[in-house]
Short mmCIF file of C-alpha atoms and ligand atoms in Angstrom, two decimals:
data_model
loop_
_atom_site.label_atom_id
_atom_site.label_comp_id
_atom_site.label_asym_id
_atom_site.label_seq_id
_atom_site.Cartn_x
_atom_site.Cartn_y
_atom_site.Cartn_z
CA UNK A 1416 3.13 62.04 69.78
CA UNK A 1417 3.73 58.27 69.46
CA UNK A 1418 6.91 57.64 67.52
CA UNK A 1419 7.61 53.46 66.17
CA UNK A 1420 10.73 54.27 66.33
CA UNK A 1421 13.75 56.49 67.14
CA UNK A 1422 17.20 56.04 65.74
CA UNK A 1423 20.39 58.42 65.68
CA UNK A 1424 21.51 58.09 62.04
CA UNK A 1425 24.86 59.39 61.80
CA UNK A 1426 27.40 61.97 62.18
CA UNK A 1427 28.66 64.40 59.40
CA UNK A 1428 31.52 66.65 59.27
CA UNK A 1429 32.92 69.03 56.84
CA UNK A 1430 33.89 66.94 54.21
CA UNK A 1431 31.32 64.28 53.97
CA UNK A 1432 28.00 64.41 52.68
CA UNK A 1433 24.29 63.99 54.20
CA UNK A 1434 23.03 60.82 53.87
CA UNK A 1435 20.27 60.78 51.01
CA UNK A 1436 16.78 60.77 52.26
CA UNK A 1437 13.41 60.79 51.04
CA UNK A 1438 11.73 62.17 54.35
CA UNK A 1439 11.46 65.57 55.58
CA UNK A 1440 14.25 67.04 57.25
CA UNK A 1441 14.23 69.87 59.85
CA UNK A 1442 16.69 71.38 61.36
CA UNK A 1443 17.59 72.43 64.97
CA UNK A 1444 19.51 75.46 65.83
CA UNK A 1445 20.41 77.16 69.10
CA UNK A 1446 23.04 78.43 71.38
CA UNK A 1447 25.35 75.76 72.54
CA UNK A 1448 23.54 74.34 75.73
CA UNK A 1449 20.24 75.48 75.12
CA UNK A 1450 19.04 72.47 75.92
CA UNK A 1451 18.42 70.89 72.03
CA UNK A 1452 20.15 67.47 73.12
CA UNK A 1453 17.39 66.93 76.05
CA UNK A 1454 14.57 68.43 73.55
CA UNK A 1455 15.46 65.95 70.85
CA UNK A 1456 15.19 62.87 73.39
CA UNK A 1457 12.17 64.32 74.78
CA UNK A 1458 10.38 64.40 71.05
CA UNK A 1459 12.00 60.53 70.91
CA UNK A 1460 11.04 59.33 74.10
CA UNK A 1461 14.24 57.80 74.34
CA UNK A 1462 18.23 58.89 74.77
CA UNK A 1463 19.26 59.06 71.10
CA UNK A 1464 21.08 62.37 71.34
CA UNK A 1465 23.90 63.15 74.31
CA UNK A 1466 22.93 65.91 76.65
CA UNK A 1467 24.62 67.58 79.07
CA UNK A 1468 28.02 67.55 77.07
CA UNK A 1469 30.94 70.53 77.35
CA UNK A 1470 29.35 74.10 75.60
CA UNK A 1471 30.65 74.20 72.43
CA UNK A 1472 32.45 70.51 71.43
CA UNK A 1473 29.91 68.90 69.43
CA UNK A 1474 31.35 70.43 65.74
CA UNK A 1475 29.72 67.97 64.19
CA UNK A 1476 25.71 67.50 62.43
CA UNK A 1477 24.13 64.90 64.07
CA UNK A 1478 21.07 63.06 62.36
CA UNK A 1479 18.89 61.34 63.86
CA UNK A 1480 15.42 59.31 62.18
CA UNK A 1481 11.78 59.26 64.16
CA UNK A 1482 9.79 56.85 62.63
CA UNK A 1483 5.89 58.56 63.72
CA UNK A 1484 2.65 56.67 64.87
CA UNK A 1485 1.30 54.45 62.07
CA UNK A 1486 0.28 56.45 58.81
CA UNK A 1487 1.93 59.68 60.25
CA UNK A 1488 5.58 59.16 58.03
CA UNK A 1489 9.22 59.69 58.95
CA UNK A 1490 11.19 62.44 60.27
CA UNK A 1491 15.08 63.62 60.17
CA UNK A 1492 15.76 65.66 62.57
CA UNK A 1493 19.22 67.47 61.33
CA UNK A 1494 20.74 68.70 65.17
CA UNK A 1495 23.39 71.38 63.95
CA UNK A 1496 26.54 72.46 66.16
CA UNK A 1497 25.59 75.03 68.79
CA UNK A 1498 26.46 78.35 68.17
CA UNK A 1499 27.16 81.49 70.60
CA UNK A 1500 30.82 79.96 71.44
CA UNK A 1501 32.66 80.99 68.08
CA UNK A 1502 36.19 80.74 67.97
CA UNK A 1503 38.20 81.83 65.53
CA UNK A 1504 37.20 83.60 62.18
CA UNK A 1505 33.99 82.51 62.96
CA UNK A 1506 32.45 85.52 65.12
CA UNK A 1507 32.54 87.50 61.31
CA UNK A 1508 29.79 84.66 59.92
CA UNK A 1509 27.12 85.32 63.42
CA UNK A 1510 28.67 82.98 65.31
CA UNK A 1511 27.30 80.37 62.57
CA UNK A 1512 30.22 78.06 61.69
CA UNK A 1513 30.88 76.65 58.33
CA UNK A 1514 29.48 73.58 58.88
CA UNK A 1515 25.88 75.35 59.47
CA UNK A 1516 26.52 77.61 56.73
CA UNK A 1517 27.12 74.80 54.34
CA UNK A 1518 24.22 72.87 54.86
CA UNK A 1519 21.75 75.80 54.46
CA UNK A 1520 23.79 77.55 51.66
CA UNK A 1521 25.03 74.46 49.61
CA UNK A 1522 27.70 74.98 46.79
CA UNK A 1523 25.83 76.75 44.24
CA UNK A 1524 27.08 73.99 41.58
CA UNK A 1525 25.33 71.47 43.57
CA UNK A 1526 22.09 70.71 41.94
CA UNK A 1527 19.13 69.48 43.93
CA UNK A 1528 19.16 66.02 42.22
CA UNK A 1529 22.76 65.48 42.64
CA UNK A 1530 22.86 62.59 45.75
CA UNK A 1531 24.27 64.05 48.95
CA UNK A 1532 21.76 66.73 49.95
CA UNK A 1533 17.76 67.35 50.37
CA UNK A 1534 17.12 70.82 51.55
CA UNK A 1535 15.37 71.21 55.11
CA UNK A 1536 11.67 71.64 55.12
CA UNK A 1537 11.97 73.81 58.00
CA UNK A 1538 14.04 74.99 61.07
CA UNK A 1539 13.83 75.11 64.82
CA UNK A 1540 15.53 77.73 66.82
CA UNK A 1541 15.78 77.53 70.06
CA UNK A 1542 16.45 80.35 72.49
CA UNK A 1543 16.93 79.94 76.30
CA UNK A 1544 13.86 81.13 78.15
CA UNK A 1545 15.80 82.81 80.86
CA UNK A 1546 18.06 84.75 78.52
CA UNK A 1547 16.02 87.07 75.72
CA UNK A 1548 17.32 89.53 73.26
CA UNK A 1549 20.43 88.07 72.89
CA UNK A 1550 22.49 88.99 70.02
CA UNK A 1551 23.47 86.01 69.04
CA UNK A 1552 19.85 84.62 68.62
CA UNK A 1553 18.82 87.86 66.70
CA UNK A 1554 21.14 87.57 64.40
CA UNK A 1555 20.21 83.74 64.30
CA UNK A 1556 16.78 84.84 63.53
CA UNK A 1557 18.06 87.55 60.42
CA UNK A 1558 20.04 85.42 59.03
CA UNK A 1559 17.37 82.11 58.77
CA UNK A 1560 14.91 84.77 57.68
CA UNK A 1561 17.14 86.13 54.87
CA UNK A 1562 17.00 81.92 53.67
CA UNK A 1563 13.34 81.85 53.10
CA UNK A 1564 13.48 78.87 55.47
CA UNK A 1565 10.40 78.50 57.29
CA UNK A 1566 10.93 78.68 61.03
CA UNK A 1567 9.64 77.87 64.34
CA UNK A 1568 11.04 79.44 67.55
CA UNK A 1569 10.83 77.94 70.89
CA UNK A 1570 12.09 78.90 74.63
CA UNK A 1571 13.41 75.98 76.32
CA UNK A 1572 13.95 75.46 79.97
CA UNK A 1573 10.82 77.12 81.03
CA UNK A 1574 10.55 74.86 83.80
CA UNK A 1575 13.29 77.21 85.40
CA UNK A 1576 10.63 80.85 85.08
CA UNK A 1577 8.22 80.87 87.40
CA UNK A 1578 4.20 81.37 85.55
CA UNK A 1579 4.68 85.58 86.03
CA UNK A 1580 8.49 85.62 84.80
CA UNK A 1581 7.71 83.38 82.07
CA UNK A 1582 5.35 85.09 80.75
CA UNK A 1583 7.15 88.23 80.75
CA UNK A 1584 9.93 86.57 79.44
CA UNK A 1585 8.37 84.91 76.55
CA UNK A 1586 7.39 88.34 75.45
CA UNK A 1587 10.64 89.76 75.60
CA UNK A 1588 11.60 87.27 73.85
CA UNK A 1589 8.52 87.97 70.96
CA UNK A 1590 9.29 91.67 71.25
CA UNK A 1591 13.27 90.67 70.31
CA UNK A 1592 12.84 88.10 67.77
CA UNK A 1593 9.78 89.56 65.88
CA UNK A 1594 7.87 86.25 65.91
CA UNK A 1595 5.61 84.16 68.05
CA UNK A 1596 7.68 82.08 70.46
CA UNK A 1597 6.69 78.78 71.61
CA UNK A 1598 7.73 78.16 75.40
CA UNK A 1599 8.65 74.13 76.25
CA UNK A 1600 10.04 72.40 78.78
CA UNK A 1601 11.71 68.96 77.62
CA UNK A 1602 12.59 68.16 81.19
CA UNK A 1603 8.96 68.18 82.17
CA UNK A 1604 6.93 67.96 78.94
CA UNK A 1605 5.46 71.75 78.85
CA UNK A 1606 4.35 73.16 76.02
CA UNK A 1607 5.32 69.72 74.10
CA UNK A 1608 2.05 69.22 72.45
CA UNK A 1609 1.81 72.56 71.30
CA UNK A 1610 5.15 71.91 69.82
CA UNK A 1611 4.47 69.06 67.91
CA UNK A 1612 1.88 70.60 66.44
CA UNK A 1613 4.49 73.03 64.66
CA UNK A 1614 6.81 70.43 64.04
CA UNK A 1615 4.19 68.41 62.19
CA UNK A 1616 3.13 72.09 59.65
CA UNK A 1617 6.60 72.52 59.03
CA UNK A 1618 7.40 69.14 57.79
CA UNK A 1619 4.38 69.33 55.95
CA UNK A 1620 3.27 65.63 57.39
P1 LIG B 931 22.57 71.36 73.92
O1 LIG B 931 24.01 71.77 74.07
O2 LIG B 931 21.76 72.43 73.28
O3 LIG B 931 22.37 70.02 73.28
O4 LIG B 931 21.97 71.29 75.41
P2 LIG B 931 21.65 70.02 76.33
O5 LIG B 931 20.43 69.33 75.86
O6 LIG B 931 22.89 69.23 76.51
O7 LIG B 931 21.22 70.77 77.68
C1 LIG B 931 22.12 71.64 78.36
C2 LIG B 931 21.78 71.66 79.83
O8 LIG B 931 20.45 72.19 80.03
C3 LIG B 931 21.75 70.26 80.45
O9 LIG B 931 22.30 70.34 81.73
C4 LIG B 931 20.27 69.91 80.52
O10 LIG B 931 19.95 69.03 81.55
C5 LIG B 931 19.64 71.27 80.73
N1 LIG B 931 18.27 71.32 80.17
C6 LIG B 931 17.90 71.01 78.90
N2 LIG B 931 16.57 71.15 78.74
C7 LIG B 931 16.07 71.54 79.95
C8 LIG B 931 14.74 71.83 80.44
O11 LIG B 931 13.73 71.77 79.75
N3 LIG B 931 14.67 72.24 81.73
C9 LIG B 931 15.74 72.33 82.55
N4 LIG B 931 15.56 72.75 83.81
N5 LIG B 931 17.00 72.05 82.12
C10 LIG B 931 17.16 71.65 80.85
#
């Protein structure tokens, strides 16, 4: 996919607000470390996100803004914190902190129209390809089911599997989740266009 350009937008924390938007927003979601850093600067063709940090620090929602080919509209891509390394009352909520919880479950008093928030056409969540059935990502999957959210999963890092264990593994991972699973490699472009294409549906662009 060509992309004009490719911008990281800003960070938002507990207390402040999204920034208003009038492009579709999706949402990543994984494990801490599952590689949605390196995925997100794959999709950009350019370092707009920081991979490779410490499991776990990044408490924050990062934004970032892909401008697509000509004609082909805007993205946001809405990278939240990585779960899996819940601290605190936090293993009660799936190992989801707040901060994730309150951008898919706004305040009930806040009204669609009210500036601050645009609901996510979609989310991503990624699972590691080595690593399926894990709790954590089941419970991922329940819980964005139970949100009507539309979804797409994907197994990163499949560049690690070799062809038979990656198959197998992709359908342990199917067989887990309960939905088709996308494999990708962002270090080496696998499974990228493929990708794209479900990007693309579930922004509706
Ligand atoms: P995040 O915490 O989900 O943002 O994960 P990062 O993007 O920071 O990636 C975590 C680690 O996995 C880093 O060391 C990456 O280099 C590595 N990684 C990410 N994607 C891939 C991939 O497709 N293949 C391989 N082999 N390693 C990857």
């Amino acid at each position: 996919m060509k992309i004009q350009t490719a911008e990281f937008v800003t960070s938002v924390g507990l207390g402040s607000r999204l920034p208003v938007a009038h492009v579709p927003q999706i949402a990543f979601v994984g494990r801490s470390n599952v590689g949605k850093s390196t995925l997100i600067n794959a999709l950009a063709h350019r370092k707009i996100a920081r991979a490779g940090g410490a499991p776990g620090t990044t408490r924050l929602l990062n934004v970032y803004r892909l401008q697509l080919a000509k004609h082909r509209g805007a993205l946001l891509l809405i990278d939240l914190p990585g779960y899996g390394y819940a601290r605190g009352g936090e293993a009660a909520n799936h190992g989801f902190d707040r901060l994730t919880r309150r951008y898919f479950q706004p305040d009930p008093h806040e009204t669609p129209d009210r500036p601050g928030r645009t609901a996510p056409a979609g989310a991503i969540l990624l699972v590691d390809a080595r690593h399926p059935g894990l709790a954590t990502d089941c419970d991922a999957v329940a819980w964005l089911s139970e949100l009507r959210l539309p979804m797409v999963v994907a197994a990163t890092k499949v560049d690690r599997l070799k062809a038979s264990a990656r198959r197998a593994a992709l359908k342990a991972h199917e067989l887990a989740l309960g939905r088709t699973v996308l494999p990708i490699s962002a270090k080496l472009g696998d499974g990228l266009p493929a990708f794209w294409t479900a990007l693309l549906e579930l922004a509706g662009l």
